[in-house]
Tab-separated table of C-alpha atoms in Angstrom:
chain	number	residue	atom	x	y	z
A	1	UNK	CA	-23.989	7.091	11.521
A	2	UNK	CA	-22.877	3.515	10.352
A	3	UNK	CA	-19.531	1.756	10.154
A	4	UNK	CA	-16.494	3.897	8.167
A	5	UNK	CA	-13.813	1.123	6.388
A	6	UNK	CA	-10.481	1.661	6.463
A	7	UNK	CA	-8.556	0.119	3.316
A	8	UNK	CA	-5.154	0.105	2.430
A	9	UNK	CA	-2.584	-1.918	0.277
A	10	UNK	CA	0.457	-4.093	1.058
A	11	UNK	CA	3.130	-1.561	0.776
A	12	UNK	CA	1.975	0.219	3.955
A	13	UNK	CA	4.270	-2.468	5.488
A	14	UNK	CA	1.259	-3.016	8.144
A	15	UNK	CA	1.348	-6.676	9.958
A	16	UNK	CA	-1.548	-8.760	9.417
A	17	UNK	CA	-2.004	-9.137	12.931
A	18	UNK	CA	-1.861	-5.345	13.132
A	19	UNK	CA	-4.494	-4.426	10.498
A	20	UNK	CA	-6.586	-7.044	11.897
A	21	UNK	CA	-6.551	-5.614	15.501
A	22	UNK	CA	-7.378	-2.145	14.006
A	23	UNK	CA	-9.903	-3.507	11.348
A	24	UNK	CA	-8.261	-2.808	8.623
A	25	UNK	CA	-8.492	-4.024	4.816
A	26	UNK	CA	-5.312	-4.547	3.340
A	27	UNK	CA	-5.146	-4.691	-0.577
A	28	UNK	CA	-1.977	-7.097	-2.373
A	29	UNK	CA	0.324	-5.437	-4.384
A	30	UNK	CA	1.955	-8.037	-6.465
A	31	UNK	CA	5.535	-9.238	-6.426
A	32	UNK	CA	7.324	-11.307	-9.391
A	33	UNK	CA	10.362	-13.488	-9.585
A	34	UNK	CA	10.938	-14.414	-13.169
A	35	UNK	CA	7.670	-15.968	-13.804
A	36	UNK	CA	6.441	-16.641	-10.491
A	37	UNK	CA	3.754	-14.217	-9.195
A	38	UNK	CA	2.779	-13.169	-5.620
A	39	UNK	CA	0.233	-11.443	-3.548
A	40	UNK	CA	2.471	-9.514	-1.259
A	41	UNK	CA	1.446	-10.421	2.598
A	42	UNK	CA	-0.586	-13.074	0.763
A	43	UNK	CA	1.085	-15.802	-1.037
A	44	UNK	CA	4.794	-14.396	-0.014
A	45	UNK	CA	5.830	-13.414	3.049
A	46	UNK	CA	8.337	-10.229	3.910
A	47	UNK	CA	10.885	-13.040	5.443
A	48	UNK	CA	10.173	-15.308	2.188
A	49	UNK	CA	10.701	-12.328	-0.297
A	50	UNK	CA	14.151	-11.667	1.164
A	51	UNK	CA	15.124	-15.417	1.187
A	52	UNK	CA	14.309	-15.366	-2.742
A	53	UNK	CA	15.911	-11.717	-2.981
A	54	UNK	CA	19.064	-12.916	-1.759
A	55	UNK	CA	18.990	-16.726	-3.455
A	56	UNK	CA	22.154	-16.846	-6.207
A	57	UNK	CA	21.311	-16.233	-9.538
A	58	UNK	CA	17.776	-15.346	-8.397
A	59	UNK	CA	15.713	-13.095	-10.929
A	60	UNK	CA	15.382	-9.500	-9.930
A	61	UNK	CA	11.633	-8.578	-8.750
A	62	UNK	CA	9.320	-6.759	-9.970
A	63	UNK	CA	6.523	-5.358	-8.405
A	64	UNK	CA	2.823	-4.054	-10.167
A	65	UNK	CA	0.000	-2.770	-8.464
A	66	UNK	CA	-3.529	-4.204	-7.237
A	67	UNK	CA	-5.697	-3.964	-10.151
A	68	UNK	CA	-9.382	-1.998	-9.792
A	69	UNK	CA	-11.053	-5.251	-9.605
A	70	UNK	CA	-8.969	-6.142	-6.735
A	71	UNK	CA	-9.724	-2.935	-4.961
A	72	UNK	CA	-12.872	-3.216	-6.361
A	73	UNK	CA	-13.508	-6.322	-4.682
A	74	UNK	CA	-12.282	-5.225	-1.252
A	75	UNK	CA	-14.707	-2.316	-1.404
A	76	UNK	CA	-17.789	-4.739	-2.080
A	77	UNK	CA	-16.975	-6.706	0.558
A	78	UNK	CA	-16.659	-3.743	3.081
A	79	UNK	CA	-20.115	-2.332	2.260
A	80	UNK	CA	-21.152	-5.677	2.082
A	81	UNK	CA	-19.895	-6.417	5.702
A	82	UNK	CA	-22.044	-3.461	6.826
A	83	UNK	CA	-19.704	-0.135	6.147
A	84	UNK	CA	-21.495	2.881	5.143
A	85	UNK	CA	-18.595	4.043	3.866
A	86	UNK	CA	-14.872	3.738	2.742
A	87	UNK	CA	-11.481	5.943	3.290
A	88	UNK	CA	-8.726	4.362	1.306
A	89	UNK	CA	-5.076	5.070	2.180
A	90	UNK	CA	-2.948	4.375	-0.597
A	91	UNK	CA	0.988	4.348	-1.396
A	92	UNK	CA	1.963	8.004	-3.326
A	93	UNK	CA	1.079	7.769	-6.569
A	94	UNK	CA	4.153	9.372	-7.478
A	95	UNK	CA	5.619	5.976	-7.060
A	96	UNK	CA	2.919	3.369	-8.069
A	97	UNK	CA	-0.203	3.679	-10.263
A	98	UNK	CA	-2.338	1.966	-6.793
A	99	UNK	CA	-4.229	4.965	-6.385
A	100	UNK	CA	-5.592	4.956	-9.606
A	101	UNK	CA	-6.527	1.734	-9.468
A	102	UNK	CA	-8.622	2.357	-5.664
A	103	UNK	CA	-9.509	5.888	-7.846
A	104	UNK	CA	-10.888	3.585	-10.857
A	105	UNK	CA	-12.644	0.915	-8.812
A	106	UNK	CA	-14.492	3.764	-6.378
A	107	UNK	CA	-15.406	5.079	-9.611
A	108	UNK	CA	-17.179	1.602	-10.420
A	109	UNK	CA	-19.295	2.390	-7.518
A	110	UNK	CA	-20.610	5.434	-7.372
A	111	UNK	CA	-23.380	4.907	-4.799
A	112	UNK	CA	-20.915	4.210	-2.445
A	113	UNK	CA	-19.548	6.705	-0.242
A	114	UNK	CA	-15.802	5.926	-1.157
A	115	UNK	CA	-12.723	8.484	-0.485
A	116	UNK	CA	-9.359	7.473	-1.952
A	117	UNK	CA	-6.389	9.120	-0.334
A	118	UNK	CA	-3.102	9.409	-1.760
A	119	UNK	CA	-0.780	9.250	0.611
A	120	UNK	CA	2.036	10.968	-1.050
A	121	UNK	CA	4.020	7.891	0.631
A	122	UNK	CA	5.654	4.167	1.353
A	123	UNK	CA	6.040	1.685	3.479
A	124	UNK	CA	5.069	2.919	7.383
A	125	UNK	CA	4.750	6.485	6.115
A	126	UNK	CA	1.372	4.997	4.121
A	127	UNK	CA	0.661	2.915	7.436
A	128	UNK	CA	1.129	5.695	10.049
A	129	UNK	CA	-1.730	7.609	8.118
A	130	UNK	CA	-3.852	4.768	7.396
A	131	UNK	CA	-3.835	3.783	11.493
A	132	UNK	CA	-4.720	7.503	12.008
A	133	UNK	CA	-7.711	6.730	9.957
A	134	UNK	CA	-8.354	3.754	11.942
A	135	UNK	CA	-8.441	5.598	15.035
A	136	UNK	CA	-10.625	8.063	14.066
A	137	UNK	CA	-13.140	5.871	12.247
A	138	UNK	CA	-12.945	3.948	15.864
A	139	UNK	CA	-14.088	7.519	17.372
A	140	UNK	CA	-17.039	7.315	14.643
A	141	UNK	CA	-15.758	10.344	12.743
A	142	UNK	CA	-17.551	10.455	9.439
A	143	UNK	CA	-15.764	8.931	6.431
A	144	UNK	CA	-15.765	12.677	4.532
A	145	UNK	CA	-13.634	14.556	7.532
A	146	UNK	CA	-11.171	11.327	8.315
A	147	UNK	CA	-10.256	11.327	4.307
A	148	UNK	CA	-9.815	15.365	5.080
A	149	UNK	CA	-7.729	14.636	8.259
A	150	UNK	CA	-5.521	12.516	6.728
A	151	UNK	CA	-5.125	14.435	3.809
A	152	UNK	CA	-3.848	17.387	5.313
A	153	UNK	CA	-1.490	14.985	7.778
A	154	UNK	CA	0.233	14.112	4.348
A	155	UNK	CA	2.688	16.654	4.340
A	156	UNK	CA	3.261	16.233	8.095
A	157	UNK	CA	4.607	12.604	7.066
A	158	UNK	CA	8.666	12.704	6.844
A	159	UNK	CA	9.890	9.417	5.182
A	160	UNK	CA	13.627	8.636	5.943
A	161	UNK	CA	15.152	5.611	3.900
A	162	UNK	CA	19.106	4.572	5.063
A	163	UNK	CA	20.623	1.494	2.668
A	164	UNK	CA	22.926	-0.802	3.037
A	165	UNK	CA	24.023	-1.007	-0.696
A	166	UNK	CA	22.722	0.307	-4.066
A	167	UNK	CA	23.104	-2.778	-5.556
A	168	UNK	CA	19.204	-3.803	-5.907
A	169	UNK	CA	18.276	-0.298	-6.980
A	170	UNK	CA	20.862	-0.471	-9.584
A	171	UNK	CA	19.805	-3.894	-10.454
A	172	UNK	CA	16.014	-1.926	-10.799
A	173	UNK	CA	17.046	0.529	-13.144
A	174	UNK	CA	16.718	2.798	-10.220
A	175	UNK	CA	20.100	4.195	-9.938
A	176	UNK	CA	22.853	4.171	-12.579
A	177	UNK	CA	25.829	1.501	-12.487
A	178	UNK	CA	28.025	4.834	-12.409
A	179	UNK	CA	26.152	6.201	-9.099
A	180	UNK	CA	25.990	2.693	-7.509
A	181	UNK	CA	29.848	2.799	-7.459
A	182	UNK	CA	30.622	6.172	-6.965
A	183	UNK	CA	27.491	5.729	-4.012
């Protein structure tokens, strides 16, 4: 049985050193201030997104997700790099269109043994299950039975957010100026 590849994107809030110790892929989500553009983890930093966040009169951010040819192009390199096969743990789709981009770009290679995952999830919630795939492609578990595994550890994922202020999810269009305040 050869290699398994574990993939996953920025929002699974997993350090670099971190994914590299556990030989994982991670994919950029994109971050934008105004017109500037950045590979999350890649050309901005978590430390350097909350000095901008926080700068006066800086523009609100907006994020988008890795396109297919980005996931696209993480996948080649895996099987490239020798993996047999690839288990993708993405944030929920319920609150970013990255799965179907890893969906669309395993779909661009279909003789590749390539199993997206939805992880129904954000930030450490994505990269609790996507270092559970880790560890079991470590063990040389086949790629079909981790995507299974963490699958069914999806609902066993509890995702608790506390704020300091609603001001930046009002400022998102999240919340409504009336709920900010009364919040």
């Amino acid at each position: 049985m050869g290699r398994v590849a574990i993939v996953t994107d920025s929002a699974s809030d997993l350090t670099a050193g971190v994914a590299v110790a556990r030989g994982v892929r991670i994919v950029p989500l994109y971050v934008r201030f105004g017109e500037a553009e950045f590979r999350a983890g890649v050309d901005l930093t978590t430390d350097e997104f909350w000095t901008r966040m926080v700068e006066p009169d800086a523009p609100f951010p907006t994020t988008a997700a890795a396109s297919p040819g980005d996931f696209k192009a993480a996948f080649e390199a895996e099987l490239e790099g020798g993996a047999e096969a690839i288990v993708c743990v993405t944030v929920g789709g319920k609150l970013s269109a990255t799965v179907k981009s890893a969906e669309l770009a395993a779909q661009d290679l279909p003789a590749a043994e390539i199993h997206v995952v939805d992880s129904d999830s954000a930030s450490m919630g994505v990269g609790i299950l996507t270092l559970l795939a880790a560890e079991m492609a470590d063990a040389e578990v086949p790629a079909a039975e981790i995507a299974a595994e963490v699958r069914a550890r999806v609902r066993d994922v509890d995702l608790y957010v506390a704020l300091d202020t609603l001001e930046y999810l009002r400022k998102g269009g999240r919340v409504s100026p009336a709920r900010a305040a009364i919040g």
